[in-house]
Amino acid sequence: KEYRRQRQMCIRDSTFCSNAISEVIFLSNSFPRLGKPAPLFEADVVRFDSRKKQIFFDKISLNKIIEEKKWAVIFFYARDFSDLCPTEIHSFNRRIKDFERANCVLIGCSTDSKNSHKAWMEKPRTKGGIDKLSYPLMADPSLRISTSYGVLQRSLGQALRGTFIINDEGILMSMAVNPAWIGRSVDETVRTLQALQSGKSCPAGWRPGRKTL
């Protein structure tokens, strides 16, 4: 019985992975192109004010970020109130100082509504929440932003784990996409951002202070 149960699980998981990978391959043709202007967006975000201890709604736009001569890192995640997504969201939060030192705006995004983001941010971390975030969460219930960045899983109405680095001129410099069940490395995102800003050829595993090529 145990053997049959495990075999059924393997078949089920293999089918799920195969379908998801097929969808990733299908979507890859719609990805934005490196070295070209990143897709523009203007959307609702939810922020936490650490001084007032308040959560509030706001607006964000890529055009304004570019006007302020700042870089941007946008990371898409699947769903609010999930198990895996908080591990990434908290990991990004722990590295917020690195993004700030790089003059970079960090933005998390999912296809959930701004009210869903707010409810999740009001929930303590000890109970599965994401309170006290130092960066905004962008709402994409229309699916337009996820679609323009090529990460929308249409059958599920949610985004893949895409990470996009945009320079201060609005040019897409780096992109990486993981399937929904694989968390990404925030350390690698920070390293890639730092390498891009160095303006030099950087070998594997390069870190600031090490020799470039």
mmCIF file of C-alpha atoms in Angstrom:
data_model
loop_
_atom_site.group_PDB
_atom_site.id
_atom_site.type_symbol
_atom_site.label_atom_id
_atom_site.label_comp_id
_atom_site.label_asym_id
_atom_site.label_seq_id
_atom_site.Cartn_x
_atom_site.Cartn_y
_atom_site.Cartn_z
ATOM 1 C CA LYS A 1 0.000 0.000 0.000
ATOM 2 C CA GLU A 2 2.799 2.400 0.888
ATOM 3 C CA TYR A 3 4.574 1.602 -2.381
ATOM 4 C CA ARG A 4 1.401 2.296 -4.399
ATOM 5 C CA ARG A 5 0.829 5.552 -2.502
ATOM 6 C CA GLN A 6 4.368 6.792 -3.177
ATOM 7 C CA ARG A 7 4.146 5.760 -6.835
ATOM 8 C CA GLN A 8 0.899 7.717 -7.265
ATOM 9 C CA MET A 9 2.536 10.746 -5.650
ATOM 10 C CA CYS A 10 5.492 10.480 -8.030
ATOM 11 C CA ILE A 11 3.181 10.270 -11.045
ATOM 12 C CA ARG A 12 1.152 13.219 -9.791
ATOM 13 C CA ASP A 13 4.229 15.362 -9.079
ATOM 14 C CA SER A 14 5.847 14.435 -12.386
ATOM 15 C CA THR A 15 2.709 15.472 -14.253
ATOM 16 C CA PHE A 16 2.583 18.748 -12.327
ATOM 17 C CA CYS A 17 6.246 19.525 -13.002
ATOM 18 C CA SER A 18 5.930 18.565 -16.668
ATOM 19 C CA ASN A 19 2.898 20.796 -17.150
ATOM 20 C CA ALA A 20 4.533 23.690 -15.334
ATOM 21 C CA ILE A 21 7.768 23.358 -17.304
ATOM 22 C CA SER A 22 5.794 23.218 -20.551
ATOM 23 C CA GLU A 23 4.056 26.429 -19.570
ATOM 24 C CA VAL A 24 7.388 28.086 -18.738
ATOM 25 C CA ILE A 25 8.716 27.127 -22.159
ATOM 26 C CA PHE A 26 5.520 28.436 -23.770
ATOM 27 C CA LEU A 27 5.824 31.756 -21.950
ATOM 28 C CA SER A 28 9.517 32.236 -22.696
ATOM 29 C CA ASN A 29 8.749 33.784 -26.089
ATOM 30 C CA SER A 30 7.016 36.695 -24.369
ATOM 31 C CA PHE A 31 9.920 37.578 -22.067
ATOM 32 C CA PRO A 32 11.237 41.152 -22.320
ATOM 33 C CA ARG A 33 14.652 41.422 -23.934
ATOM 34 C CA LEU A 34 17.938 42.133 -22.172
ATOM 35 C CA GLY A 35 19.500 45.410 -23.211
ATOM 36 C CA LYS A 36 16.111 46.842 -24.182
ATOM 37 C CA PRO A 37 13.747 49.136 -22.232
ATOM 38 C CA ALA A 38 11.946 47.254 -19.477
ATOM 39 C CA PRO A 39 8.133 47.151 -19.677
ATOM 40 C CA LEU A 40 6.725 50.248 -17.977
ATOM 41 C CA PHE A 41 4.210 49.932 -15.158
ATOM 42 C CA GLU A 42 2.188 52.051 -12.773
ATOM 43 C CA ALA A 43 0.383 50.243 -9.998
ATOM 44 C CA ASP A 44 -0.883 50.163 -6.427
ATOM 45 C CA VAL A 45 1.556 49.144 -3.712
ATOM 46 C CA VAL A 46 1.331 48.507 0.005
ATOM 47 C CA ARG A 47 4.020 49.933 2.285
ATOM 48 C CA PHE A 48 4.920 49.796 5.958
ATOM 49 C CA ASP A 49 5.950 53.033 7.692
ATOM 50 C CA SER A 50 8.428 51.951 10.368
ATOM 51 C CA ARG A 51 8.256 55.295 12.189
ATOM 52 C CA LYS A 52 4.475 55.544 12.386
ATOM 53 C CA LYS A 53 4.062 51.755 12.602
ATOM 54 C CA GLN A 54 1.393 51.962 9.934
ATOM 55 C CA ILE A 55 0.593 50.091 6.736
ATOM 56 C CA PHE A 56 -0.678 52.260 3.898
ATOM 57 C CA PHE A 57 -1.562 52.219 0.201
ATOM 58 C CA ASP A 58 0.564 54.073 -2.315
ATOM 59 C CA LYS A 59 1.340 54.234 -6.043
ATOM 60 C CA ILE A 60 4.546 53.309 -7.847
ATOM 61 C CA SER A 61 5.680 53.715 -11.437
ATOM 62 C CA LEU A 62 8.800 52.712 -13.301
ATOM 63 C CA ASN A 63 8.875 56.088 -15.048
ATOM 64 C CA LYS A 64 9.217 57.877 -11.705
ATOM 65 C CA ILE A 65 11.985 55.520 -10.586
ATOM 66 C CA ILE A 66 13.864 56.283 -13.814
ATOM 67 C CA GLU A 67 13.301 60.029 -13.357
ATOM 68 C CA GLU A 68 14.878 59.743 -9.911
ATOM 69 C CA LYS A 69 17.908 58.044 -11.516
ATOM 70 C CA LYS A 70 17.498 54.877 -9.489
ATOM 71 C CA TRP A 71 17.902 51.212 -10.351
ATOM 72 C CA ALA A 72 15.062 48.777 -9.720
ATOM 73 C CA VAL A 73 14.791 45.120 -8.798
ATOM 74 C CA ILE A 74 11.358 43.599 -9.288
ATOM 75 C CA PHE A 75 10.742 40.104 -7.997
ATOM 76 C CA PHE A 76 7.521 38.252 -8.750
ATOM 77 C CA TYR A 77 6.164 35.599 -6.419
ATOM 78 C CA ALA A 78 3.201 33.252 -6.655
ATOM 79 C CA ARG A 79 0.695 33.985 -3.901
ATOM 80 C CA ASP A 80 0.041 35.803 -0.660
ATOM 81 C CA PHE A 81 -0.507 33.607 2.415
ATOM 82 C CA SER A 82 1.581 30.784 0.936
ATOM 83 C CA ASP A 83 4.281 28.728 2.641
ATOM 84 C CA LEU A 84 7.265 29.197 0.323
ATOM 85 C CA CYS A 85 6.882 32.873 -0.636
ATOM 86 C CA PRO A 86 7.556 34.290 2.861
ATOM 87 C CA THR A 87 11.000 32.653 2.886
ATOM 88 C CA GLU A 88 11.953 34.783 -0.125
ATOM 89 C CA ILE A 89 10.163 37.921 1.040
ATOM 90 C CA HIS A 90 11.967 37.844 4.391
ATOM 91 C CA SER A 91 15.297 37.056 2.690
ATOM 92 C CA PHE A 92 14.936 40.122 0.478
ATOM 93 C CA ASN A 93 14.027 42.176 3.546
ATOM 94 C CA ARG A 94 17.211 41.115 5.338
ATOM 95 C CA ARG A 95 19.274 42.475 2.423
ATOM 96 C CA ILE A 96 17.427 45.798 2.077
ATOM 97 C CA LYS A 97 20.497 47.821 3.084
ATOM 98 C CA ASP A 98 22.427 46.351 0.155
ATOM 99 C CA PHE A 99 19.716 47.508 -2.251
ATOM 100 C CA GLU A 100 19.618 50.962 -0.667
ATOM 101 C CA ARG A 101 23.407 51.323 -0.918
ATOM 102 C CA ALA A 102 23.100 50.424 -4.604
ATOM 103 C CA ASN A 103 20.566 53.255 -5.111
ATOM 104 C CA CYS A 104 18.057 50.576 -6.029
ATOM 105 C CA VAL A 105 14.304 50.358 -5.444
ATOM 106 C CA LEU A 106 13.224 46.855 -4.431
ATOM 107 C CA ILE A 107 9.669 45.821 -5.337
ATOM 108 C CA GLY A 108 7.832 42.565 -4.656
ATOM 109 C CA CYS A 109 4.899 41.725 -6.919
ATOM 110 C CA SER A 110 2.148 39.118 -7.191
ATOM 111 C CA THR A 111 -1.232 38.947 -8.886
ATOM 112 C CA ASP A 112 -3.005 39.397 -5.545
ATOM 113 C CA SER A 113 -4.930 42.578 -4.741
ATOM 114 C CA LYS A 114 -3.622 45.447 -2.621
ATOM 115 C CA ASN A 115 -6.109 44.455 0.094
ATOM 116 C CA SER A 116 -4.675 40.939 0.148
ATOM 117 C CA HIS A 117 -1.149 42.370 0.463
ATOM 118 C CA LYS A 118 -2.287 44.600 3.337
ATOM 119 C CA ALA A 119 -3.971 41.745 5.187
ATOM 120 C CA TRP A 120 -0.827 39.628 4.861
ATOM 121 C CA MET A 121 1.399 42.461 6.061
ATOM 122 C CA GLU A 122 -0.841 42.919 9.095
ATOM 123 C CA LYS A 123 -0.251 39.312 10.125
ATOM 124 C CA PRO A 124 2.778 38.650 12.425
ATOM 125 C CA ARG A 125 5.660 36.605 11.038
ATOM 126 C CA THR A 126 5.217 34.109 13.856
ATOM 127 C CA LYS A 127 1.798 33.319 12.377
ATOM 128 C CA GLY A 128 2.817 33.154 8.735
ATOM 129 C CA GLY A 129 2.617 36.871 8.052
ATOM 130 C CA ILE A 130 5.130 39.331 6.577
ATOM 131 C CA ASP A 131 4.900 42.299 8.948
ATOM 132 C CA LYS A 132 7.424 45.155 9.054
ATOM 133 C CA LEU A 133 8.616 44.945 5.443
ATOM 134 C CA SER A 134 11.103 47.610 4.377
ATOM 135 C CA TYR A 135 10.008 47.627 0.724
ATOM 136 C CA PRO A 136 6.654 47.793 -1.096
ATOM 137 C CA LEU A 137 4.512 44.968 -2.423
ATOM 138 C CA MET A 138 2.958 45.737 -5.805
ATOM 139 C CA ALA A 139 -0.522 44.475 -6.703
ATOM 140 C CA ASP A 140 -1.186 43.059 -10.172
ATOM 141 C CA PRO A 141 -4.762 41.712 -10.083
ATOM 142 C CA SER A 142 -5.262 42.725 -13.731
ATOM 143 C CA LEU A 143 -2.329 40.414 -14.655
ATOM 144 C CA ARG A 144 -0.958 43.118 -16.966
ATOM 145 C CA ILE A 145 2.440 43.496 -15.285
ATOM 146 C CA SER A 146 3.042 39.761 -14.952
ATOM 147 C CA THR A 147 2.084 39.350 -18.601
ATOM 148 C CA SER A 148 4.345 42.156 -19.827
ATOM 149 C CA TYR A 149 7.300 40.602 -17.981
ATOM 150 C CA GLY A 150 6.507 37.155 -19.370
ATOM 151 C CA VAL A 151 6.039 35.382 -16.030
ATOM 152 C CA LEU A 152 2.293 34.831 -15.865
ATOM 153 C CA GLN A 153 1.085 31.249 -15.474
ATOM 154 C CA ARG A 154 -2.232 31.761 -17.227
ATOM 155 C CA SER A 155 -3.796 28.487 -16.112
ATOM 156 C CA LEU A 156 -3.294 29.442 -12.441
ATOM 157 C CA GLY A 157 -3.542 33.218 -12.679
ATOM 158 C CA GLN A 158 -0.284 33.609 -10.794
ATOM 159 C CA ALA A 159 3.296 34.594 -11.513
ATOM 160 C CA LEU A 160 6.419 32.482 -11.731
ATOM 161 C CA ARG A 161 9.368 33.510 -9.555
ATOM 162 C CA GLY A 162 10.857 36.036 -11.938
ATOM 163 C CA THR A 163 13.569 38.508 -10.905
ATOM 164 C CA PHE A 164 14.365 41.526 -13.077
ATOM 165 C CA ILE A 165 17.142 44.092 -12.639
ATOM 166 C CA ILE A 166 16.598 47.434 -14.381
ATOM 167 C CA ASN A 167 19.222 50.174 -14.543
ATOM 168 C CA ASP A 168 18.706 53.898 -13.940
ATOM 169 C CA GLU A 169 17.931 54.451 -17.614
ATOM 170 C CA GLY A 170 15.118 51.910 -17.637
ATOM 171 C CA ILE A 171 17.096 49.231 -19.470
ATOM 172 C CA LEU A 172 16.590 45.603 -18.501
ATOM 173 C CA MET A 173 20.022 44.322 -17.437
ATOM 174 C CA SER A 174 19.281 40.905 -15.936
ATOM 175 C CA MET A 175 16.440 38.445 -15.591
ATOM 176 C CA ALA A 176 16.037 35.021 -13.990
ATOM 177 C CA VAL A 177 12.898 32.899 -13.661
ATOM 178 C CA ASN A 178 12.251 29.954 -11.347
ATOM 179 C CA PRO A 179 9.166 27.727 -11.309
ATOM 180 C CA ALA A 180 6.713 28.357 -8.498
ATOM 181 C CA TRP A 181 8.017 25.544 -6.279
ATOM 182 C CA ILE A 182 11.711 26.618 -6.331
ATOM 183 C CA GLY A 183 12.817 29.558 -4.199
ATOM 184 C CA ARG A 184 15.497 31.875 -5.536
ATOM 185 C CA SER A 185 18.822 33.022 -4.073
ATOM 186 C CA VAL A 186 18.587 36.605 -2.837
ATOM 187 C CA ASP A 187 22.366 36.619 -2.349
ATOM 188 C CA GLU A 188 22.788 35.981 -6.079
ATOM 189 C CA THR A 189 20.367 38.802 -6.915
ATOM 190 C CA VAL A 190 22.415 41.214 -4.805
ATOM 191 C CA ARG A 191 25.678 39.926 -6.288
ATOM 192 C CA THR A 192 24.377 40.338 -9.841
ATOM 193 C CA LEU A 193 23.203 43.877 -9.094
ATOM 194 C CA GLN A 194 26.616 44.790 -7.667
ATOM 195 C CA ALA A 195 28.404 43.207 -10.613
ATOM 196 C CA LEU A 196 26.261 45.101 -13.122
ATOM 197 C CA GLN A 197 26.942 48.384 -11.346
ATOM 198 C CA SER A 198 30.688 47.754 -11.403
ATOM 199 C CA GLY A 199 30.607 48.246 -15.163
ATOM 200 C CA LYS A 200 33.312 45.622 -15.614
ATOM 201 C CA SER A 201 33.632 41.965 -16.582
ATOM 202 C CA CYS A 202 33.115 39.937 -13.426
ATOM 203 C CA PRO A 203 34.177 36.281 -13.117
ATOM 204 C CA ALA A 204 32.121 33.533 -11.505
ATOM 205 C CA GLY A 205 31.433 34.146 -7.832
ATOM 206 C CA TRP A 206 32.713 37.740 -8.025
ATOM 207 C CA ARG A 207 32.082 39.937 -5.001
ATOM 208 C CA PRO A 208 32.753 43.641 -4.433
ATOM 209 C CA GLY A 209 36.413 44.170 -3.603
ATOM 210 C CA ARG A 210 37.593 41.238 -5.686
ATOM 211 C CA LYS A 211 39.453 41.522 -8.977
ATOM 212 C CA THR A 212 37.499 42.040 -12.170
ATOM 213 C CA LEU A 213 38.656 40.985 -15.611
#
